[in-house]
Structure formats: C-alpha cells, structure tokens
Amino acid sequence: DKRIVFEEASAGDVWWGKVNTKLKYESFLTNRERAVDFLNLQKRLYVVDGFGGWDEKYRVPVRVITSRAYHALFMQNMLVPPQDDELHLFERTGEDKPFVIF
C-alpha cells in the first residue's frame, strides 16, 4: 500500500483506490516525526545520495537515510551516483533541497 498526502491541487492526478490511499497531512507529520525519532535512537545510520533519472534536465536529487545496510545497498543500485562536483546538490535547502526518504 502507498499512502499519499491528500492535497486538493493534485487530487485529480492520483489514481485513488486500494493501493493509493489518502493520508491527511497531520498524519504524515506524525509518521515523519516517529521515523526521525526512531532514526535518532539508532547506533548507526546509512546515507545514500543519488539521482532519480539520468537526464540532467529532469533528474531529481534523492537522499536516503536508513538504519539497515541492505536498504542502503539496494538504493545505491537504484539511484544514479553523483559525481564529486555534484555532491553540493544534496546539501541545499528550500525549494531546491533533495527529496528525502527515511
């Protein structure tokens, strides 16, 4: 199942049903807080930076933070690795910040 934050602006773009279920924004914030609290209690974390997509015009910077090595390894295989001169793209804030998965 995927839970997607329900927003009026994008509600018509999502195929709602058994797989894509609506999530209130307040519930999202609660879930995110629990995830961050869990990660803060772990002895070791793995961070993977990469791009979703090869085309520089459309690719999205993605940062994955996980407590499990095999999740990090999987995401290293799924994302396009950044070059050394692109690492600064994962430290940005505001509108240009990377998409974060934890």
PDB file of C-alpha atoms in Angstrom:
ATOM      1  CA  ASP A   1       0.000   0.000   0.000  1.00  0.00           C
ATOM      2  CA  LYS A   2       1.055   3.568  -0.645  1.00  0.00           C
ATOM      3  CA  ARG A   3      -0.184   6.415   1.443  1.00  0.00           C
ATOM      4  CA  ILE A   4      -0.210   9.725  -0.355  1.00  0.00           C
ATOM      5  CA  VAL A   5      -0.877  13.057   1.323  1.00  0.00           C
ATOM      6  CA  PHE A   6      -4.199  14.292   0.002  1.00  0.00           C
ATOM      7  CA  GLU A   7      -3.980  17.807  -1.414  1.00  0.00           C
ATOM      8  CA  GLU A   8      -6.731  19.481  -3.411  1.00  0.00           C
ATOM      9  CA  ALA A   9      -4.257  20.768  -6.014  1.00  0.00           C
ATOM     10  CA  SER A  10      -3.126  17.267  -7.015  1.00  0.00           C
ATOM     11  CA  ALA A  11      -6.124  15.139  -6.009  1.00  0.00           C
ATOM     12  CA  GLY A  12      -7.178  14.609  -9.633  1.00  0.00           C
ATOM     13  CA  ASP A  13      -3.709  13.405 -10.648  1.00  0.00           C
ATOM     14  CA  VAL A  14      -3.674  10.384  -8.316  1.00  0.00           C
ATOM     15  CA  TRP A  15      -5.376   7.073  -9.031  1.00  0.00           C
ATOM     16  CA  TRP A  16      -7.017   6.640  -5.622  1.00  0.00           C
ATOM     17  CA  GLY A  17      -8.034   3.154  -4.509  1.00  0.00           C
ATOM     18  CA  LYS A  18      -6.738   0.129  -2.588  1.00  0.00           C
ATOM     19  CA  VAL A  19      -3.110   0.801  -3.478  1.00  0.00           C
ATOM     20  CA  ASN A  20      -3.003   4.615  -3.325  1.00  0.00           C
ATOM     21  CA  THR A  21      -4.776   5.575  -0.119  1.00  0.00           C
ATOM     22  CA  LYS A  22      -5.379   9.102   1.139  1.00  0.00           C
ATOM     23  CA  LEU A  23      -3.342  10.360   4.078  1.00  0.00           C
ATOM     24  CA  LYS A  24      -4.083  13.541   5.994  1.00  0.00           C
ATOM     25  CA  TYR A  25      -1.194  15.998   6.227  1.00  0.00           C
ATOM     26  CA  GLU A  26      -1.353  15.879  10.028  1.00  0.00           C
ATOM     27  CA  SER A  27      -0.935  12.083   9.918  1.00  0.00           C
ATOM     28  CA  PHE A  28       2.039  12.473   7.599  1.00  0.00           C
ATOM     29  CA  LEU A  29       3.706  14.842  10.070  1.00  0.00           C
ATOM     30  CA  THR A  30       3.123  12.362  12.916  1.00  0.00           C
ATOM     31  CA  ASN A  31       4.578   9.481  10.883  1.00  0.00           C
ATOM     32  CA  ARG A  32       7.577  11.572   9.852  1.00  0.00           C
ATOM     33  CA  GLU A  33       8.248  12.556  13.467  1.00  0.00           C
ATOM     34  CA  ARG A  34       8.122   8.900  14.540  1.00  0.00           C
ATOM     35  CA  ALA A  35      10.538   7.920  11.760  1.00  0.00           C
ATOM     36  CA  VAL A  36      13.003  10.659  12.740  1.00  0.00           C
ATOM     37  CA  ASP A  37      12.725   9.690  16.421  1.00  0.00           C
ATOM     38  CA  PHE A  38      13.457   6.057  15.510  1.00  0.00           C
ATOM     39  CA  LEU A  39      16.480   7.018  13.413  1.00  0.00           C
ATOM     40  CA  ASN A  40      17.809   9.280  16.173  1.00  0.00           C
ATOM     41  CA  LEU A  41      17.938   6.257  18.517  1.00  0.00           C
ATOM     42  CA  GLN A  42      19.967   4.062  16.162  1.00  0.00           C
ATOM     43  CA  LYS A  43      23.681   3.419  16.726  1.00  0.00           C
ATOM     44  CA  ARG A  44      24.481   3.572  13.008  1.00  0.00           C
ATOM     45  CA  LEU A  45      22.800   5.189  10.018  1.00  0.00           C
ATOM     46  CA  TYR A  46      23.461   4.839   6.311  1.00  0.00           C
ATOM     47  CA  VAL A  47      23.011   7.806   3.987  1.00  0.00           C
ATOM     48  CA  VAL A  48      22.839   7.355   0.227  1.00  0.00           C
ATOM     49  CA  ASP A  49      22.783  10.316  -2.153  1.00  0.00           C
ATOM     50  CA  GLY A  50      21.840   9.777  -5.774  1.00  0.00           C
ATOM     51  CA  PHE A  51      19.679  10.962  -8.621  1.00  0.00           C
ATOM     52  CA  GLY A  52      16.356   9.628  -9.780  1.00  0.00           C
ATOM     53  CA  GLY A  53      16.832   9.679 -13.557  1.00  0.00           C
ATOM     54  CA  TRP A  54      19.809  10.070 -15.895  1.00  0.00           C
ATOM     55  CA  ASP A  55      18.771  13.164 -17.840  1.00  0.00           C
ATOM     56  CA  GLU A  56      20.322  16.191 -16.108  1.00  0.00           C
ATOM     57  CA  LYS A  57      17.359  18.325 -17.150  1.00  0.00           C
ATOM     58  CA  TYR A  58      14.799  16.156 -15.343  1.00  0.00           C
ATOM     59  CA  ARG A  59      16.649  14.169 -12.692  1.00  0.00           C
ATOM     60  CA  VAL A  60      15.791  14.605  -9.036  1.00  0.00           C
ATOM     61  CA  PRO A  61      18.341  14.570  -6.190  1.00  0.00           C
ATOM     62  CA  VAL A  62      17.344  11.927  -3.628  1.00  0.00           C
ATOM     63  CA  ARG A  63      18.806  11.337  -0.164  1.00  0.00           C
ATOM     64  CA  VAL A  64      18.015   8.039   1.559  1.00  0.00           C
ATOM     65  CA  ILE A  65      18.578   7.701   5.316  1.00  0.00           C
ATOM     66  CA  THR A  66      18.217   4.201   6.749  1.00  0.00           C
ATOM     67  CA  SER A  67      19.301   2.081   9.686  1.00  0.00           C
ATOM     68  CA  ARG A  68      19.754  -1.033   7.554  1.00  0.00           C
ATOM     69  CA  ALA A  69      22.757  -1.643   5.343  1.00  0.00           C
ATOM     70  CA  TYR A  70      20.823  -3.720   2.826  1.00  0.00           C
ATOM     71  CA  HIS A  71      18.336  -0.875   2.261  1.00  0.00           C
ATOM     72  CA  ALA A  72      21.262   1.458   1.557  1.00  0.00           C
ATOM     73  CA  LEU A  73      22.840  -1.059  -0.805  1.00  0.00           C
ATOM     74  CA  PHE A  74      19.549  -1.507  -2.653  1.00  0.00           C
ATOM     75  CA  MET A  75      19.165   2.250  -3.103  1.00  0.00           C
ATOM     76  CA  GLN A  76      22.756   2.583  -4.327  1.00  0.00           C
ATOM     77  CA  ASN A  77      21.752   0.201  -7.110  1.00  0.00           C
ATOM     78  CA  MET A  78      18.513   2.066  -7.868  1.00  0.00           C
ATOM     79  CA  LEU A  79      19.852   5.643  -7.978  1.00  0.00           C
ATOM     80  CA  VAL A  80      22.344   7.291 -10.317  1.00  0.00           C
ATOM     81  CA  PRO A  81      25.501   8.071  -8.318  1.00  0.00           C
ATOM     82  CA  PRO A  82      26.547  11.727  -8.216  1.00  0.00           C
ATOM     83  CA  GLN A  83      29.937  12.972  -9.389  1.00  0.00           C
ATOM     84  CA  ASP A  84      32.151  14.686  -6.797  1.00  0.00           C
ATOM     85  CA  ASP A  85      31.271  18.119  -8.183  1.00  0.00           C
ATOM     86  CA  GLU A  86      27.530  17.363  -7.754  1.00  0.00           C
ATOM     87  CA  LEU A  87      27.577  16.490  -4.049  1.00  0.00           C
ATOM     88  CA  HIS A  88      26.704  20.064  -3.080  1.00  0.00           C
ATOM     89  CA  LEU A  89      23.264  19.498  -4.645  1.00  0.00           C
ATOM     90  CA  PHE A  90      22.370  17.259  -1.707  1.00  0.00           C
ATOM     91  CA  GLU A  91      23.126  19.949   0.892  1.00  0.00           C
ATOM     92  CA  ARG A  92      20.730  22.557  -0.482  1.00  0.00           C
ATOM     93  CA  THR A  93      17.751  23.885   1.435  1.00  0.00           C
ATOM     94  CA  GLY A  94      14.484  25.489   0.437  1.00  0.00           C
ATOM     95  CA  GLU A  95      12.839  24.773  -2.922  1.00  0.00           C
ATOM     96  CA  ASP A  96      15.949  23.056  -4.325  1.00  0.00           C
ATOM     97  CA  LYS A  97      16.539  20.635  -1.460  1.00  0.00           C
ATOM     98  CA  PRO A  98      16.789  16.914  -2.251  1.00  0.00           C
ATOM     99  CA  PHE A  99      13.883  14.507  -1.918  1.00  0.00           C
ATOM    100  CA  VAL A 100      14.492  12.662   1.368  1.00  0.00           C
ATOM    101  CA  ILE A 101      13.435   9.078   2.091  1.00  0.00           C
ATOM    102  CA  PHE A 102      13.711   7.612   5.590  1.00  0.00           C
TER     103      PHE A 102
END
